[in-house]
Every structure is written in C-alpha cells, then in structure tokens.
Amino acid sequence: MIRHLEKDFDIKKLLAHTPQHTESVFSTAVLVYGLNFGGLGALTNYFLSIPFYGHFSLYFGQIFVLICLITRGLNAGIIASVISATALAVKMDDPFLFIILVSETFAVHIFLRKGKVLLVADVFYWLFIGVPLTLLLLLLTSNSSTELLIISGLTISINGIFGASVAALIYSFIPFQSVYRKYRGKPPKFATIIFSLCMLTVTLPTIAISLVFTWQTTAQKEQDLSNMLSKQGEQIMYVGEAFVNNHISAVKTLSSILSESSFSIPVQTVLDSTAKNYPSFTSMLVSGPDGEILYASPEKYAMMLGRTKKHTLHTRTYFNDAKRTLEPQLSEAIEGVGFGNDAILTVSAPIVLNDQFLGISQGAIRLSSFSKFKQEHIDDNEFYQYVITDRNNRIIFASDGLSLPMLSQFSYQPSNNILLRKIPELKLQNNKYLYYQTVTEHGWKITVLNSPSAVTQVISQNFYILAVGLLITLVVFSFIASQLSKRITLPLERLANHFNDTTFPEDIAKEAEISDEMIKVTDKLINSREIMLNFQQQLTEQVQDKTKQLKSLNQKLYHLAQKDGLTNLLNRSGFDDLAQTTFRNCVRNYVPLSMVLIDIDDFKQINDTYGHPFGDKCIVSIAQTLSKFCKRNTDLLGRYGGEEFIVLLSGGHIEEHHELTKQIHRAVQKTTVSNSEITVKMTISIGISSLSSNYGMTYEGLVKSADEQLYKSKRTGKNKISIYVQ
C-alpha cells in the first residue's frame, strides 16, 4: 500500500515540475537581465581589474555573467557575456579574450544541462576547452616561447576557475526556485551538496592564497632582477667614469705642467712618461696654438713629426672647443686619423699661460681598452652583457657575445614581456633582452642586458610548483571531502535503503556516531521505523483478513452469478460461457455434439393450481433427475429460464446422446412430486439439435435449432422428443 502511495504522490516529480514555455532571445525580460548583468560585468572588468603580475590582471566580471546564466538561462547569459567580454578585450587589448569568455558561457550552459554543478562545469571547460583554446590562439598570433604561452594559459584558466568558484558560492545561496528551469533537474544528493560546499570552502582560499603567493614571488623576483640590473649599470657607470676621469686628470696635469713651465722643461720626456703611466692611451700629443702637433708619444708617432707632411689638429672639434672654452674636452667616439685609424676617444686639455692659449695636450684612448678595463675592475658575470654609447648613440663598448661593431649605431626595437611589468625588454639582432639604462656625467648611455630566461625560468618553475601544488591540494581535499560527505550521509542513506526491510543492520547506529545531531536523527528515524513497521504489520494483517473476506465474497458472488439459486445448476449466463468454449473446441476438432432443450409440460397450470412453492419443488425434482444422468465431465447442464433446462452433450456418438435423452424422458415420466395433500406426475418436451458433419454452424444457430425442435415437440402434442441431425 505504501508503494502505491509513492507512485501516486512522487515528491521529486512534483518539485521538478515546471510549466513548459519557450523564452525568446528578444523578450523584454531576457534583454533587461542580460544588459544589467552584462553592464555590471563590463564595469567590473574595465575599472576593477586587479593587476596581478607582468601584464596579467585578475578580472571578475565573469562572475556576473555566470550568475545571469544560472538564473536566466543561455539567452540572457550570452548577452551579458558579449558585453562583459567586449569591455575586457578592449581593456586588455586582446580580442581573443572575447572568444574565450563567450565560449565559456556556451560550454558551462551545456554542462549544466547535463546535470553538472557550476564549479565542476567551469573546471571541465578550462581543462578540456579553455586552456587548449587559449594556447592555440596564442600560438597562432604570438612569437613568445612555449613556456610563456603555457603560463599565460594557466593564469587565465586559474582566473576563470576562481571567478567560477565565487559564482558557485553565490549560487549556493540562491533559492532553488530562482535557478533557471532547464538547469534544475532532480534535486541533488545530500552527499553531492556536502562535497560541493567542502570543495568551495577549500578551492576559494587555496586559489586566493596561490594567486597572492604567485604575485609576491613574481614581484619579488622581478624586483631582485631589476635591482641587479641597476646595480650592474651603476657599477659600470662608476667604473667607466673613474676610468675616463682618471685619464682626463692625467691630461689636465700634463697641460698644467706645460703651462707653468712655459715649455721650458723637456716636453718629450714628460709626454713619454705620462703615456707610459697610462697605457690605455694609444697616443699622446702636444700641439701649438694653431693646432700643429709639436710633440707625440710613443716614439713611433714622434718620429713621424718633422717630416715633409705637417700634422695638425685645427680641424678637430675637440681642439677648437678646448681653444674656445679653455676647458678640458672629451670627444665623441671617432676613428683615428694620422696616428693610426683605431676607434678612439680623445681627452684634451688647453695649455694656457696668462689667459693666452698656447695649445693643447691630448690623449687618445683606444676603445678596445675598455674591454680589458672591464675585465680587471668588474666581476665577470655570464648572465649580463653591456653596451656603452656616446651622445651620438655610437657604440663605445659592447660585450663580445653581442658581436656589435665599434662606432656603429646602437639600434634596437622595444619589446614586451608578458611576465614582467617593471623591467623593460628590447629586441636586438632577433634576440630579446631585459635591460637597464643609465647615463654618465659625460653623456654616455650604459645599457645592461640580461636574458629573459633569467627571470622567466624562475617564475615558470615557481608557477609550475604552484600549479602542481594547487592540483595536488584540490585532489587531496576532493578525496577528503568525498569521504567526509559519504561518512555524513552513509547512515542516512543506509537508513533510507533499509527503512522498509524486515531486518535492520545493527551497525547503522554505530556509523551515526559522528556527531550528536546525527545520533539524534538516527535514533528518531530508527524509532519511527519501528513504529512504521509495527503499523505496517498491523495493516498487513488487516489487509490479509480483508482479502480473505473479499475472496470469500467474490466466490459467493461468482457462485450467485453463475449458478441458479433454486436448482444449483448453471444459470443461463454461466451455461453460455462454458458451452461456447466447449462448442468452439468441438467444432475445431470435429467432435460430435448435441444441444438439448427441455421444457416442463403444462407448468403454468401446475403453478396456478398448486402454487409457486409446489412449482419450485417440481423444478428441483426435474433438475435432480437431469443431474443423475448427466454425470460426465463433458456434460453441461443448466436451467435456461423458468421451467426450461438445457444440456450440451459432446464426445462419443450422436446416437449415444439421443439414447441418454430418451432415458431422461422416461425417468421423468416415472417421477412424481407430492406433498401432504397431492401427488403430481410430470412430462417434458425435448428438442435436440445434433452436429456430426455441418461444423460451420454457430453456437447461436445450434441453440436456435434445438429451440425449434422443442417448439415442434410442443406443437405436436407435448411429452415428445424431436431430433434434428446435421
């Protein structure tokens, strides 16, 4: 009975029932919800994005899109997604974000229709669609390394899963009736709800902590590298300035000595001594006021003087500047003329006596000497390379690994490293470098270069460790949450499964000892079960008793419906039911049969003369006589109405049927019916219709034929037998 009630009243079907209707994408409700949620998502993406690391930002507009999707369906969700994703694509200058986020809305919709919860649906999207799609788009449009592309894809996916986790947390507080009808389905299991909530409580903090850790690690590594680059640049600048200033000081000292002595000392000796003390000078010269070179060192250049060719500096810019300003001069990088053609820098200082310009002292520093000086004074580091340029951007010094020719223009293209925000990147000779630039007091620009792998490898390693750690954490906690949900719901589930059983597992009560509330619930359910089983037992016994009574009544009703109450023979309905079955079997198998109709002669007169009770006694007497002769299993006997009886004889021979009928006729003639006052003899008229060859006749036709023979017996004097064989 209880199961019947469950079929009639299924609460799950009642909860899941929702009127069916279609919702147009252009309906007012869809447009309003889509525009509102999309506007909130767009504002959040455009103005409230949080800088993460490098050129990545955390965006949260997709939270509003997912909430719109689960409450208003796909049409409103797509409108919101298009608006929100467009704002983010414009903000980040990345049109592919539009494709990825709109695809997320479609995919989550499909997974929700399949019965997945929101968080699982979004994780499935990013694992199997989002990350591969992101990597594919980046591979087709970006020249970045595979490592950077993987980090980009993982960062975007973690951002998406974090947003979905927040949306799922909000979703858990949304009333069931507010969820879009196509996502409702049947109510989830209690274990699923517990598992989802446990995973949410772990996923959100874990991802948040992971994002903060990644941001701090990346920012710290970027800051460390920036500090190292600036440190290297400052070191090069200080050493370079000291090197140049030292040589400027040497030339100034030489000019001062010559000024004070008015060239009365052995100039060549002093010049040679100075050149010897400063080996970085490839040559040193002393000129007169007109620029003619008077003295030169080393000796090979001194020997070139006094020949027919006159050597002069009057066309040199540094000579004219020194003459004009009476201040020491440091030239730009130039190519030597006259005394060698090496790439050089010249340091010149005017020789002045009583404000009268007497000439200059000049030293030429070979640019190649910077490499030796760098090796002697700067710690060698294979990760850093250097370029020094003058005010005209001509290369004074470049690390050997760069293969940049001296005096060439230092040209490069700005580049962009998506993992770094503070450190700029440039592209030089098809290679990318992180760089730091500083300018010396002499206007030289020092560029320190470092390979991006110096920081990206560390960031990548940290990111991979973080991703693996996050994955392991989620897997472990998902297992713990699964076991916890099973432990909480197992007693309830087993109670539900065994609630109607006659035997009850004894360990269910022990399994419920996980909390005081669960023990109370289990005890209440066990007590309710015992009450229910007792009631069910009583109800079953009552039903069994009522069933027995009902069967007895049914048997009585069947007996009343099939039997004649006076004679206990079959009534007309009961006889016809059985006789038609017998008739069909005989016709099918060509078995001889005879239909016999019997009527008591002058029965109305008996009733009128002696009364109906005596008439009933006569009917019973005839029935008893018929029953004595019709004893075979194949014989059917019934009271066909009033004083009329019917017999169906089958099997054997037709002649046997006729003989049996004659015996009945004779027996009735000998039978008397009496009471205390009277005695009556009766006769009967009989009509027989037998089938022995014409098996095409119907049952009704056979009865009609027998009735015609009975009528013939009545018409021709009664107390007769009329037979028709066909």
CSV table of N, CA, C and O in Angstrom, one decimal, residues 12-13 25 36 73 124 179 211 255 319 335 337 413 426 510 538 541 568 599 605 609 616 631 685 710 724:
chain,number,residue,atom,x,y,z
A,12,LYS,N,9.5,14.1,-5.9
A,12,LYS,CA,10.5,14.5,-6.8
A,12,LYS,C,9.9,15.1,-8.1
A,12,LYS,O,10.3,16.1,-8.6
A,13,LYS,N,8.9,14.3,-8.6
A,13,LYS,CA,8.3,14.8,-9.8
A,13,LYS,C,7.5,16.1,-9.6
A,13,LYS,O,7.5,17.0,-10.4
A,25,VAL,N,14.9,35.2,-27.3
A,25,VAL,CA,16.1,36.0,-27.0
A,25,VAL,C,15.8,37.5,-27.0
A,25,VAL,O,16.6,38.2,-26.5
A,36,ASN,N,21.7,44.3,-17.8
A,36,ASN,CA,22.1,44.6,-16.4
A,36,ASN,C,23.3,43.9,-16.0
A,36,ASN,O,24.3,44.5,-15.5
A,73,GLY,N,19.2,31.7,-17.8
A,73,GLY,CA,19.4,30.9,-19.0
A,73,GLY,C,20.4,31.4,-20.0
A,73,GLY,O,21.0,32.4,-19.8
A,124,PHE,N,35.7,21.8,-15.9
A,124,PHE,CA,35.7,21.0,-17.1
A,124,PHE,C,36.0,21.8,-18.4
A,124,PHE,O,36.8,21.5,-19.2
A,179,VAL,N,16.7,29.3,-9.8
A,179,VAL,CA,17.6,28.7,-10.8
A,179,VAL,C,16.8,28.5,-12.1
A,179,VAL,O,15.6,28.1,-12.0
A,211,LEU,N,47.2,32.7,-5.7
A,211,LEU,CA,47.4,33.9,-6.5
A,211,LEU,C,48.2,34.9,-5.8
A,211,LEU,O,49.1,35.5,-6.4
A,255,SER,N,98.9,69.4,-19.1
A,255,SER,CA,98.7,70.7,-19.6
A,255,SER,C,99.1,71.7,-18.5
A,255,SER,O,99.7,72.8,-18.8
A,319,PHE,N,89.7,70.1,-30.5
A,319,PHE,CA,90.8,71.2,-30.4
A,319,PHE,C,90.1,72.6,-30.4
A,319,PHE,O,90.4,73.4,-29.6
A,335,GLU,N,87.1,57.8,-35.3
A,335,GLU,CA,88.1,56.9,-35.9
A,335,GLU,C,89.4,57.7,-36.1
A,335,GLU,O,89.4,58.9,-36.6
A,337,VAL,N,92.9,59.4,-37.1
A,337,VAL,CA,93.5,59.8,-38.4
A,337,VAL,C,94.9,60.3,-38.2
A,337,VAL,O,95.2,61.0,-37.3
A,413,GLN,N,64.8,47.4,-31.1
A,413,GLN,CA,63.3,47.6,-31.1
A,413,GLN,C,62.7,47.3,-29.7
A,413,GLN,O,63.1,46.3,-29.1
A,426,LEU,N,63.9,44.6,-24.8
A,426,LEU,CA,64.2,45.1,-26.1
A,426,LEU,C,64.6,43.9,-27.0
A,426,LEU,O,64.9,42.8,-26.5
A,510,LYS,N,26.0,2.6,15.0
A,510,LYS,CA,27.5,3.0,15.3
A,510,LYS,C,28.0,3.9,14.2
A,510,LYS,O,28.8,4.8,14.5
A,538,GLN,N,0.5,-4.5,11.3
A,538,GLN,CA,-0.9,-4.5,11.7
A,538,GLN,C,-1.8,-4.3,10.4
A,538,GLN,O,-2.8,-4.9,10.2
A,541,GLU,N,-1.8,-7.4,8.3
A,541,GLU,CA,-2.7,-8.4,8.8
A,541,GLU,C,-4.1,-8.1,8.5
A,541,GLU,O,-4.9,-8.9,8.1
A,568,ASN,N,-29.3,-25.0,-8.1
A,568,ASN,CA,-27.9,-25.1,-8.0
A,568,ASN,C,-27.2,-25.6,-9.3
A,568,ASN,O,-26.1,-26.0,-9.3
A,599,ASP,N,-38.4,-28.7,-21.7
A,599,ASP,CA,-39.4,-27.8,-21.1
A,599,ASP,C,-40.4,-28.7,-20.4
A,599,ASP,O,-40.9,-29.7,-20.9
A,605,GLN,N,-49.9,-24.3,-15.5
A,605,GLN,CA,-51.1,-24.9,-14.8
A,605,GLN,C,-50.8,-25.4,-13.5
A,605,GLN,O,-51.6,-25.2,-12.5
A,609,THR,N,-52.4,-23.9,-10.2
A,609,THR,CA,-53.3,-24.8,-9.4
A,609,THR,C,-52.7,-25.1,-8.0
A,609,THR,O,-53.4,-25.0,-7.0
A,616,ASP,N,-41.9,-24.7,-7.7
A,616,ASP,CA,-40.4,-24.8,-7.5
A,616,ASP,C,-40.0,-26.2,-7.1
A,616,ASP,O,-38.9,-26.6,-7.6
A,631,LYS,N,-23.6,-37.0,-15.9
A,631,LYS,CA,-22.5,-37.1,-14.9
A,631,LYS,C,-21.1,-37.0,-15.6
A,631,LYS,O,-20.1,-36.9,-14.8
A,685,SER,N,-41.2,-32.0,-22.7
A,685,SER,CA,-41.0,-32.0,-24.1
A,685,SER,C,-39.5,-31.6,-24.4
A,685,SER,O,-38.9,-30.8,-23.7
A,710,LEU,N,-37.7,-28.2,-30.0
A,710,LEU,CA,-38.6,-28.1,-28.8
A,710,LEU,C,-39.9,-27.6,-29.1
A,710,LEU,O,-41.0,-28.2,-28.6
A,724,TYR,N,-33.0,-33.3,-34.6
A,724,TYR,CA,-32.5,-32.8,-35.9
A,724,TYR,C,-31.0,-33.0,-35.9
A,724,TYR,O,-30.3,-32.5,-35.0
